[in-house]
CSV table of C-alpha atoms and ligand atoms in Angstrom, one decimal:
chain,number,residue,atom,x,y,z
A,186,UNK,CA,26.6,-20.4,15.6
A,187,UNK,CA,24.8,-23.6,14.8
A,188,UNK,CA,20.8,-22.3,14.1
A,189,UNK,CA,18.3,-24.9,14.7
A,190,UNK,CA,15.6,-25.0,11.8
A,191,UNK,CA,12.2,-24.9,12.7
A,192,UNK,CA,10.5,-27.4,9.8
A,193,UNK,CA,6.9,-26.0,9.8
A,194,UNK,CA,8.5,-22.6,9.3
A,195,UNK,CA,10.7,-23.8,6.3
A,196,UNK,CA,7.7,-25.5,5.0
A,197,UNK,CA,5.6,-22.8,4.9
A,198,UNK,CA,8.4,-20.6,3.5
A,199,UNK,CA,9.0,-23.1,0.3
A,200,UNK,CA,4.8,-22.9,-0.2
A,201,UNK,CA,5.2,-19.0,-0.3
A,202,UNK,CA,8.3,-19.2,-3.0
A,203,UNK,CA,6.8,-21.6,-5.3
A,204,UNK,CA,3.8,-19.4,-5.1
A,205,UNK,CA,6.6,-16.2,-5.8
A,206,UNK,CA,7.4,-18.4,-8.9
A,207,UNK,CA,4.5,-18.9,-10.2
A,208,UNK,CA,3.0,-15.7,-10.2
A,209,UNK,CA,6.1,-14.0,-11.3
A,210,UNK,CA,5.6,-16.1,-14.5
A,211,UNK,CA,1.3,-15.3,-14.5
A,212,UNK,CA,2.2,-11.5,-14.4
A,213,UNK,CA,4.2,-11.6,-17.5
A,214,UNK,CA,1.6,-13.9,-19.4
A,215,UNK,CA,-1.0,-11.2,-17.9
A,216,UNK,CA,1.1,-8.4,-19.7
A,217,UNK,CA,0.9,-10.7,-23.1
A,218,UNK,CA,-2.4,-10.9,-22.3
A,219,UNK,CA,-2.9,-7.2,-22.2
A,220,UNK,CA,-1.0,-6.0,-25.1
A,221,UNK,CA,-1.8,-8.6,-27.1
A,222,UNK,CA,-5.5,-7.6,-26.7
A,223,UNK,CA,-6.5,-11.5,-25.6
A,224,UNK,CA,-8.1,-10.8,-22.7
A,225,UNK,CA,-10.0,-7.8,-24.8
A,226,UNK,CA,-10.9,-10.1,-27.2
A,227,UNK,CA,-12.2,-12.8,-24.9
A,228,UNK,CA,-14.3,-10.7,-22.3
A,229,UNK,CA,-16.6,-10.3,-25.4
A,230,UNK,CA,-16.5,-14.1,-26.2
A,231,UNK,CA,-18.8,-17.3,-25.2
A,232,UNK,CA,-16.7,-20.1,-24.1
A,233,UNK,CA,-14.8,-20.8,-27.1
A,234,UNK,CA,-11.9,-23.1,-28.9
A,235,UNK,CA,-7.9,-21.7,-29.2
A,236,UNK,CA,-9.0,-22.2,-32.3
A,237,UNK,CA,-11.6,-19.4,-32.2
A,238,UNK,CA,-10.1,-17.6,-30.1
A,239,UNK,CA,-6.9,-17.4,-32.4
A,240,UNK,CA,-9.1,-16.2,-35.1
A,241,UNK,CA,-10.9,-13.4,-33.3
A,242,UNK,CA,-7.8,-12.2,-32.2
A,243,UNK,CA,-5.7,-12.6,-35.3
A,244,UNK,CA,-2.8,-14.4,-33.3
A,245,UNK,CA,-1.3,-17.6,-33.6
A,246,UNK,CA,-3.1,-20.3,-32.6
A,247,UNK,CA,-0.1,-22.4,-31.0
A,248,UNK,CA,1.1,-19.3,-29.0
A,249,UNK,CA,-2.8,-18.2,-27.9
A,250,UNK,CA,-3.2,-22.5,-26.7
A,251,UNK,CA,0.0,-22.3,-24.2
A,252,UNK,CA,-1.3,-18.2,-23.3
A,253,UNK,CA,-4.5,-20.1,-22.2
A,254,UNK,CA,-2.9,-23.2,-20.6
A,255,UNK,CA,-0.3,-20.3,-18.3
A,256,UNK,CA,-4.0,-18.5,-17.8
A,257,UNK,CA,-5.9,-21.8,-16.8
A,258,UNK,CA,-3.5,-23.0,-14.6
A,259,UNK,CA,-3.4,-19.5,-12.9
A,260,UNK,CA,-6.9,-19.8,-12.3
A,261,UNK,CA,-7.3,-16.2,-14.6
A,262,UNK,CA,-9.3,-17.8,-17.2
A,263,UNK,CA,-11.3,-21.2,-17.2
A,264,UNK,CA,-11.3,-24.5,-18.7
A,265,UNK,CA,-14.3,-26.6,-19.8
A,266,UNK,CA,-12.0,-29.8,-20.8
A,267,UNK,CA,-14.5,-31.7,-22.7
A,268,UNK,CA,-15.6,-29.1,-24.8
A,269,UNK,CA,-12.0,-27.6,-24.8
A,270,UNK,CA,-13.3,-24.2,-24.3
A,271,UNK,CA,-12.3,-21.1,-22.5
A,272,UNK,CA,-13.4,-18.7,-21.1
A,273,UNK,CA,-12.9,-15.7,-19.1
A,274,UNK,CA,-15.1,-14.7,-16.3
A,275,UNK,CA,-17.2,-11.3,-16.0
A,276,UNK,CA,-15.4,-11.2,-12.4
A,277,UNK,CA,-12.1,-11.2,-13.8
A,278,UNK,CA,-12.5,-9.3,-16.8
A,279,UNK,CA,-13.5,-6.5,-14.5
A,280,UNK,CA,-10.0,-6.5,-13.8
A,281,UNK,CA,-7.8,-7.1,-16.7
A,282,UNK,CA,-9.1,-5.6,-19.4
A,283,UNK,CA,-9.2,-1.8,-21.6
A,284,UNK,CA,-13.0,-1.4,-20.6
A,285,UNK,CA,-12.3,-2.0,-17.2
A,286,UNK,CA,-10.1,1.0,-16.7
A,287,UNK,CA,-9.3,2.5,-14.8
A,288,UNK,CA,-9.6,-1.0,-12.7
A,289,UNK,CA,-7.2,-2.2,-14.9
A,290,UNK,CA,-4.4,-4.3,-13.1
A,291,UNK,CA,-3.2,-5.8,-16.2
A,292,UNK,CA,-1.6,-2.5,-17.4
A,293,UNK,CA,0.7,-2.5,-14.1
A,294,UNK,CA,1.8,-6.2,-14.9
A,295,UNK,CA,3.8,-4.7,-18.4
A,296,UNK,CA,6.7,-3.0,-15.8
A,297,UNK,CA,7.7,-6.6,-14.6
A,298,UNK,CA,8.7,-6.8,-18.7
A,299,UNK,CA,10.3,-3.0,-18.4
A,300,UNK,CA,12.2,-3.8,-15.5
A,301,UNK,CA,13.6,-7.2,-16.2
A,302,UNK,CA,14.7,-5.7,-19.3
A,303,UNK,CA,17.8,-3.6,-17.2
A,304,UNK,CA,18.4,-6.7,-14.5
A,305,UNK,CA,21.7,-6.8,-16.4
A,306,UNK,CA,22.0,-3.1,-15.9
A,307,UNK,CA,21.1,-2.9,-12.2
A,308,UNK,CA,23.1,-6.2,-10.9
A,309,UNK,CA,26.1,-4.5,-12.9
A,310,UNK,CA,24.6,-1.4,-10.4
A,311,UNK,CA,24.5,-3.3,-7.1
A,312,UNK,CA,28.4,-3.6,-7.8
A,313,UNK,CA,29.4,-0.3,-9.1
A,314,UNK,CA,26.5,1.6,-7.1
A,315,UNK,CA,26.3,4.2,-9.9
A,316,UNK,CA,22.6,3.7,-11.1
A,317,UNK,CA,21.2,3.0,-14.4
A,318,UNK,CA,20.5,6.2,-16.9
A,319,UNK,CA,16.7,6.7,-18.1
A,320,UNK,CA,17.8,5.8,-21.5
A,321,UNK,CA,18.2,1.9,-20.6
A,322,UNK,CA,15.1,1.6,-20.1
A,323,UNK,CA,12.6,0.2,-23.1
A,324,UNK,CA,8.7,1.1,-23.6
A,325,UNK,CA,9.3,2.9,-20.2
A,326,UNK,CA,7.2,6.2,-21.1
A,327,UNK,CA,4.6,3.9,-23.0
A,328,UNK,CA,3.5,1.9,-19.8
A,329,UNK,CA,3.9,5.1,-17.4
A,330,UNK,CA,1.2,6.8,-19.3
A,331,UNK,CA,-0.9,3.5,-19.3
A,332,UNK,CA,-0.2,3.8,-15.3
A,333,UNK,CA,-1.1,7.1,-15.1
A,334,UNK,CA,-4.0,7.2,-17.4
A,335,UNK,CA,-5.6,5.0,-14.5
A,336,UNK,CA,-4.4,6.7,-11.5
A,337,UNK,CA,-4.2,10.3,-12.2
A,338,UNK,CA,-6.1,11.1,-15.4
A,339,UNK,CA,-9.4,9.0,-15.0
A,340,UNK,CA,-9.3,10.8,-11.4
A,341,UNK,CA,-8.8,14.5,-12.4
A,342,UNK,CA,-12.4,16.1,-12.5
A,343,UNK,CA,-13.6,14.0,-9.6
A,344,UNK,CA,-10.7,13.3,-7.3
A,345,UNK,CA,-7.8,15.3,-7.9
A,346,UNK,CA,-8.6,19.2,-8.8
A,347,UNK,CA,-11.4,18.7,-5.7
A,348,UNK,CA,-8.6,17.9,-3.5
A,349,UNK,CA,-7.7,22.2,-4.1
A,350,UNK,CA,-10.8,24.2,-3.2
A,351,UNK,CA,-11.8,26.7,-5.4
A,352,UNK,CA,-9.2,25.5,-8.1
A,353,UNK,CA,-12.1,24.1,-10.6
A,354,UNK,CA,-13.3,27.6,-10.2
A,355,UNK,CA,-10.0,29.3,-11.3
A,356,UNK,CA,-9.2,27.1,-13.9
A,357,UNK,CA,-12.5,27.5,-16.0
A,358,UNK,CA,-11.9,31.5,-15.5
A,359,UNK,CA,-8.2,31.0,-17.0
A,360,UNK,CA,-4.8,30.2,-15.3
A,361,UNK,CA,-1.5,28.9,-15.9
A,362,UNK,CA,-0.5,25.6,-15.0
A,363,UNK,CA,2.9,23.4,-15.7
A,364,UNK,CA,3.5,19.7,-15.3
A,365,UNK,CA,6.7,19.0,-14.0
A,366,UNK,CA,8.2,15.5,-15.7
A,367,UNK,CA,5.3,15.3,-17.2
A,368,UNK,CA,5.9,12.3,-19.7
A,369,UNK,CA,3.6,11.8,-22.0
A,370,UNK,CA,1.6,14.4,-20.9
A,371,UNK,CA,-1.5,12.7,-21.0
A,372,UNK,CA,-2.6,14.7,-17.8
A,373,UNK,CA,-2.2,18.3,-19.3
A,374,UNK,CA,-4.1,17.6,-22.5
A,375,UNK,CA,-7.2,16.2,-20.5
A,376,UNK,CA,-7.1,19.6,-18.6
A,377,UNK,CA,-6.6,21.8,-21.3
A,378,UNK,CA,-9.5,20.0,-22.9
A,379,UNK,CA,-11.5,20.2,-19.8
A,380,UNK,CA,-10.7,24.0,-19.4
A,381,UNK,CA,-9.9,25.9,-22.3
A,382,UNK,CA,-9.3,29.4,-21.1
A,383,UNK,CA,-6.9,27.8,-19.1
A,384,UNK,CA,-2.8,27.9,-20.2
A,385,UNK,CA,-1.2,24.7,-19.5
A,386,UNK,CA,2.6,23.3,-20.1
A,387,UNK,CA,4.8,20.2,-19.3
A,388,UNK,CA,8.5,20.0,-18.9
A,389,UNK,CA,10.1,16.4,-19.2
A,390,UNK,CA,13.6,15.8,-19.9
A,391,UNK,CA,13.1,12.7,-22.2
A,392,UNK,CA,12.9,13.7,-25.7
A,393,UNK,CA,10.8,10.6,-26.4
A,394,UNK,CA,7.9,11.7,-23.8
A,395,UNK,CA,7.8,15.1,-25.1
A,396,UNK,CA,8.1,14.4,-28.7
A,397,UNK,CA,5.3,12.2,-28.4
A,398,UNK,CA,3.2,14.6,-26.3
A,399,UNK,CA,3.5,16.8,-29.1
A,400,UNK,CA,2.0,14.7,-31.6
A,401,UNK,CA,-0.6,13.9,-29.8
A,402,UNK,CA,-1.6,17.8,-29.4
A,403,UNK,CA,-1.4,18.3,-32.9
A,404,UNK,CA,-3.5,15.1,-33.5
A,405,UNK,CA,-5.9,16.8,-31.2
A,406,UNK,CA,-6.0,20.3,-32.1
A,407,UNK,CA,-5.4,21.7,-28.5
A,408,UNK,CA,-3.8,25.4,-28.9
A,409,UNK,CA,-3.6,25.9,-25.1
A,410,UNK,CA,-1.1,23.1,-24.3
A,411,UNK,CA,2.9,22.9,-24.8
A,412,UNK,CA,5.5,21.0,-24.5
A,413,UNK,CA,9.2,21.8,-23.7
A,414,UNK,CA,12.2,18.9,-23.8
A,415,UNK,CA,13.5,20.7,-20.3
A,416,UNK,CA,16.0,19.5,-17.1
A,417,UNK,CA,14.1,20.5,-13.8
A,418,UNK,CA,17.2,20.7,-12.0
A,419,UNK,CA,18.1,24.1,-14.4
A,420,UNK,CA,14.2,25.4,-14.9
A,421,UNK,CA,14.6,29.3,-14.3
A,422,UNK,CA,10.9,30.2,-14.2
A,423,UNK,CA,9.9,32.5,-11.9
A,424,UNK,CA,6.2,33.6,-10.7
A,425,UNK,CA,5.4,32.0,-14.2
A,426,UNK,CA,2.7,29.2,-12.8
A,427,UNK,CA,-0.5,29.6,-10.4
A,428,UNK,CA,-0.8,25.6,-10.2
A,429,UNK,CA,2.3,23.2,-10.9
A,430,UNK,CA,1.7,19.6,-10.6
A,431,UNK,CA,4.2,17.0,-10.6
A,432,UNK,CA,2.5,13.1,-10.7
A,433,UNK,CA,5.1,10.4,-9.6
A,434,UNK,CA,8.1,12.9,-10.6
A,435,UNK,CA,9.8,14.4,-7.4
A,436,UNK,CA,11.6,11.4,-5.8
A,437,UNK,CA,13.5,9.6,-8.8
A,438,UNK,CA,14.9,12.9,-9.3
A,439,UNK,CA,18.3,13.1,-9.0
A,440,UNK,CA,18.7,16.8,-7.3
A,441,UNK,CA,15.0,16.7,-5.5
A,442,UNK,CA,16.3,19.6,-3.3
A,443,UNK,CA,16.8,22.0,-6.2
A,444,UNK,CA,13.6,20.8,-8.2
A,445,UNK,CA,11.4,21.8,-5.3
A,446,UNK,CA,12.9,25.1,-5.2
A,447,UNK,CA,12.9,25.6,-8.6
A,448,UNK,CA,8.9,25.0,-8.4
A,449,UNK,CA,8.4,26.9,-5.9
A,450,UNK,CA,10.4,29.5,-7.0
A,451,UNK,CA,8.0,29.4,-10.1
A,452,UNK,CA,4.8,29.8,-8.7
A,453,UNK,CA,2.9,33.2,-8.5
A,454,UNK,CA,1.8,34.6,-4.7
A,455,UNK,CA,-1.2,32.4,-4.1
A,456,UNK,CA,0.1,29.6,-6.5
A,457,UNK,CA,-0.5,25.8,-5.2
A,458,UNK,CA,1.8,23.0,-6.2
A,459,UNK,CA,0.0,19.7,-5.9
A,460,UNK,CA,2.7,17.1,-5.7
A,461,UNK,CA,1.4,12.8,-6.3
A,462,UNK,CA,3.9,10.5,-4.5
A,463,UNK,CA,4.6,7.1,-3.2
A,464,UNK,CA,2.6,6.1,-0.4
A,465,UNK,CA,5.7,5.3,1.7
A,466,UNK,CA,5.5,5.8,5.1
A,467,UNK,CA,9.3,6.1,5.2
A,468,UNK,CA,9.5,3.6,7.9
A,469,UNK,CA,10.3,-0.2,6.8
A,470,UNK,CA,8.0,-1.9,10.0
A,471,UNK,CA,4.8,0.4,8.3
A,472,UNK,CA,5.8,-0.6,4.8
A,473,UNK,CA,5.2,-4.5,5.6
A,474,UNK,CA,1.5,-3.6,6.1
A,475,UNK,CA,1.6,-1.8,2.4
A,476,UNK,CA,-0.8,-3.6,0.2
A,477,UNK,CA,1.5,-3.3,-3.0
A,478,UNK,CA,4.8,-3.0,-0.6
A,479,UNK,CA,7.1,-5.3,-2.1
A,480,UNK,CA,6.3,-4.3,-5.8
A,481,UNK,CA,6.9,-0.9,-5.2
A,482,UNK,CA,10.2,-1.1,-3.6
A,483,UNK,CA,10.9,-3.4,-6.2
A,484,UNK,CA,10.2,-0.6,-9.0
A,485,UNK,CA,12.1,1.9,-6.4
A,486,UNK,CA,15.3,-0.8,-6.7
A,487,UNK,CA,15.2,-1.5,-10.3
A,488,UNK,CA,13.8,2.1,-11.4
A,489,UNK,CA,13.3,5.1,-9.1
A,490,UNK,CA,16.7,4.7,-6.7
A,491,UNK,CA,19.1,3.3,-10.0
A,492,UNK,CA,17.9,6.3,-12.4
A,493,UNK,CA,18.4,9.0,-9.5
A,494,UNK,CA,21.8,7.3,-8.1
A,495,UNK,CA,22.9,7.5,-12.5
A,496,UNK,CA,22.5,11.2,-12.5
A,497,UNK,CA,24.7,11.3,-9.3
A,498,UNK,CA,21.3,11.7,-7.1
A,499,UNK,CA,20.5,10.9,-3.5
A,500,UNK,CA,18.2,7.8,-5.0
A,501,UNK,CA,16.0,8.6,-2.5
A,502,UNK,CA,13.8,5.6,-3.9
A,503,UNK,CA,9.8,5.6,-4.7
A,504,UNK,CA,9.6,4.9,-0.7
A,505,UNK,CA,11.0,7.7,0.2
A,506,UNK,CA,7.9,8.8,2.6
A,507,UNK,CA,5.9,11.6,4.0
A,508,UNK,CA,8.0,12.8,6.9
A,509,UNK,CA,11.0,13.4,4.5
A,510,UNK,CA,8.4,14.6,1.9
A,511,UNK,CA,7.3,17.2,4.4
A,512,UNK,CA,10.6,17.9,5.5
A,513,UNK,CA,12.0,18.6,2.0
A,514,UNK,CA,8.7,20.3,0.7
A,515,UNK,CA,9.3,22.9,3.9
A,516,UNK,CA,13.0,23.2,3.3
A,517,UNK,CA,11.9,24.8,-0.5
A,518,UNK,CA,9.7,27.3,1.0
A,519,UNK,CA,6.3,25.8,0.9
A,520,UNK,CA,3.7,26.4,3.6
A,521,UNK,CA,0.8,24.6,5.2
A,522,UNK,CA,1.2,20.8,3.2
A,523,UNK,CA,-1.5,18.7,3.3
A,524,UNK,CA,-1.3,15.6,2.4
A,525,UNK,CA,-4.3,13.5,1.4
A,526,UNK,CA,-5.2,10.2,-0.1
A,527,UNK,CA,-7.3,8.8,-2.7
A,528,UNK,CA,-9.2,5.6,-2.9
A,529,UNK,CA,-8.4,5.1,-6.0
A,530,UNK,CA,-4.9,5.0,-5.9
A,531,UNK,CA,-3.8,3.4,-2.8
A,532,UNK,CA,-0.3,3.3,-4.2
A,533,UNK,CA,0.2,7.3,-3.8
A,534,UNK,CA,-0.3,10.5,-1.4
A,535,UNK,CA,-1.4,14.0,-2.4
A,536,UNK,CA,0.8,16.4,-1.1
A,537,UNK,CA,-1.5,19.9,-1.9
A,538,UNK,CA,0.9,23.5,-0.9
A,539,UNK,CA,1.4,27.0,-0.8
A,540,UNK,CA,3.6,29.5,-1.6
B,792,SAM,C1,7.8,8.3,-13.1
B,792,SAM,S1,7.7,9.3,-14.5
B,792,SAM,C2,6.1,10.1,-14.4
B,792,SAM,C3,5.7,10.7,-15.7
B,792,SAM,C4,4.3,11.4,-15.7
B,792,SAM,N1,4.3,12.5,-14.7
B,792,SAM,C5,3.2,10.4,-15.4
B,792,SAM,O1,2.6,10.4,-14.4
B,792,SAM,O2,2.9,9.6,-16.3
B,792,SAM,C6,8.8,10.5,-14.1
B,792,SAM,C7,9.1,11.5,-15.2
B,792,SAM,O3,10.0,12.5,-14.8
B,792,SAM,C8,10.9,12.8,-15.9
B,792,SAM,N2,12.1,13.4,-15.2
B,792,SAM,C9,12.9,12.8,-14.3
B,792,SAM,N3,13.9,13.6,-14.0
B,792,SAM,C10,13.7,14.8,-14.7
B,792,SAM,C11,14.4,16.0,-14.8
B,792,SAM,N4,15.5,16.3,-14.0
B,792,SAM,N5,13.9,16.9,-15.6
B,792,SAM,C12,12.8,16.7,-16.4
B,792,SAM,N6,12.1,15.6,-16.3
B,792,SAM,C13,12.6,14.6,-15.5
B,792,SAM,C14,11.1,11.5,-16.5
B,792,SAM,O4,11.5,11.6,-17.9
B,792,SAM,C15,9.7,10.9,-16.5
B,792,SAM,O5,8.9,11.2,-17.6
């Protein structure tokens, strides 16, 4: 069949790809930006040279020039071109820098980096269909704890224990609480810091996220906090827990069925598991109207679905959604899910439950 174009609607469509282009290229020169602490650096600064800028920063000038030219051009920072200054603007700075978090957006920019680092591994994967291991993946733990610091650890006091009445309550009198992949366990330490008659401990698999985890408690001096280098999928607890969390860990596992169970099977009469997810609606029409749609299926292709499909998982993918969320969630046993949302982190639901 012979389709007739319609030339507006091509038109339009090579606008939108050479704007695809060019902000794939701005998101990785944000992520420079971010790591190399320029845009830090520059928030503080008066309009100024490459030259000064360089210097503040300690970086090479010819590298910090062609940063700035990718960031001008972006329309991130701006020009004065007969002074040959830059500078970058209170407005935007409120977006892309450390001081700004947890507004941060710079920090999400880094997983374009972490995920194009496996496009060999996942095009292999759209052949083969057998996913790419956890291991490919470099400075993976790193940036999820820079992601999370925003979204669940800057909202803990306010936002996320409130979401459980009468939790803050039971956790300053003293309960047990577990993390379920808990990475760097970031999320644990504030709480155990926050509530020390409290007992709190994470279980990851990676030996990288929990080594690190440890260090960091001994560099802090918590004695209520631990560790454990431990597959979900095997976890034998049992009425161990009176809170388990689990923060963007349940659908890149690769048996979510038995993981459930297992937490639930580990919580004490009256426990609560509070479960962050994937704002998904589980229906692709709904998705379109995501705000950060395509970048999360994106991370769901390249991430979620591949390391779920390499451990011979479902790869349910980060978009799995609420109704199968609920559906699993009731299949393990738990009773009366809410599920809530935060404004802070458009990009996930709260799924609170009982025993
Ligand atoms: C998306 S990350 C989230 C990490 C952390 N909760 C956070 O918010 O920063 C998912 C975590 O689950 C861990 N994980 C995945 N499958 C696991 C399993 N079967 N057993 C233990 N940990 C697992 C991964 O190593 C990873 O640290």
């Amino acid at each position: 069949m012979k389709k007739t174009l319609d030339q507006k609607k091509s038109e339009d469509f090579a606008q939108k790809m050479l704007s695809v282009v060019n902000h794939a290229g701005l998101a990785l020169m944000t992520s420079l930006g971010h790591r190399s602490g320029l845009f830090d650096a520059m928030a503080d600064m008066p309009p100024a040279t490459s030259e000064e800028i360089a210097e503040r920063t300690g970086l090479n000038e010819r590298y910090v020039r062609e940063w700035l030219a990718a960031m001008v051009t972006g329309e991130i920072v701006e020009f004065d071109s007969a002074a040959r200054t830059y500078q970058l603007p209170a407005e935007h700075a409120a977006w892309v820098t450390r001081k700004a978090s947890p507004n941060n957006l710079a920090v999400s920019t880094q997983f374009v980096a972490v995920l194009g680092g496996v496009e060999e591994h996942v095009l292999a994967a759209f052949r083969h269909g057998r996913g790419v291991p956890y291991a490919a993946y470099n400075r993976f733990h790193e940036v999820m704890a820079e992601e999370s610091a925003q979204s669940v650890v800057a909202g803990l006091h306010d936002h996320i224990v409130p979401l459980i009445p009468g939790m803050e309550t039971r956790l300053a009198r003293g309960i047990d609480v577990l993390d379920v992949g808990c990475g760097s366990g970031r999320a644990m330490m504030h709480l155990a810091e926050a509530y020390p008659k409290s007992r709190f401990v994470g279980y990851d698999f990676s030996e990288e996220a929990t080594a690190g985890a440890k260090r960091e408690i001994e560099r802090r001096g918590l004695k209520n906090v631990c560790f454990s280098q431990r597959d979900l999928a095997t976890m034998s607890d049992v009425e161990a827990f009176d809170l388990i969390t689990a923060f963007d860990a349940i659908h890149d596992q690769a048996k979510p069925d038995t993981v459930l169970r297992n937490v639930r099977r580990a919580l004490r009469p009256g426990g609560i598991f509070l479960m962050q997810d994937i704002s998904g609606s589980g229906h692709l029409h709904a998705d379109c109207n995501h705000p950060v749609g395509p970048f999360l299926y994106t991370i769901s292709c390249m991430h979620c679905m591949s390391v779920s499909l390499a451990g011979g998982g479902p790869g349910l993918g980060a978009m799995w959604g609420k109704e199968l969320a609920l559906k699993m969630l009731g299949e393990a046993g738990f009773n009366n899910v809410r599920v809530e949302s935060l404004e802070h982190d458009p990009m996930n639901f709260w799924y609170v439950a009982d025993v």
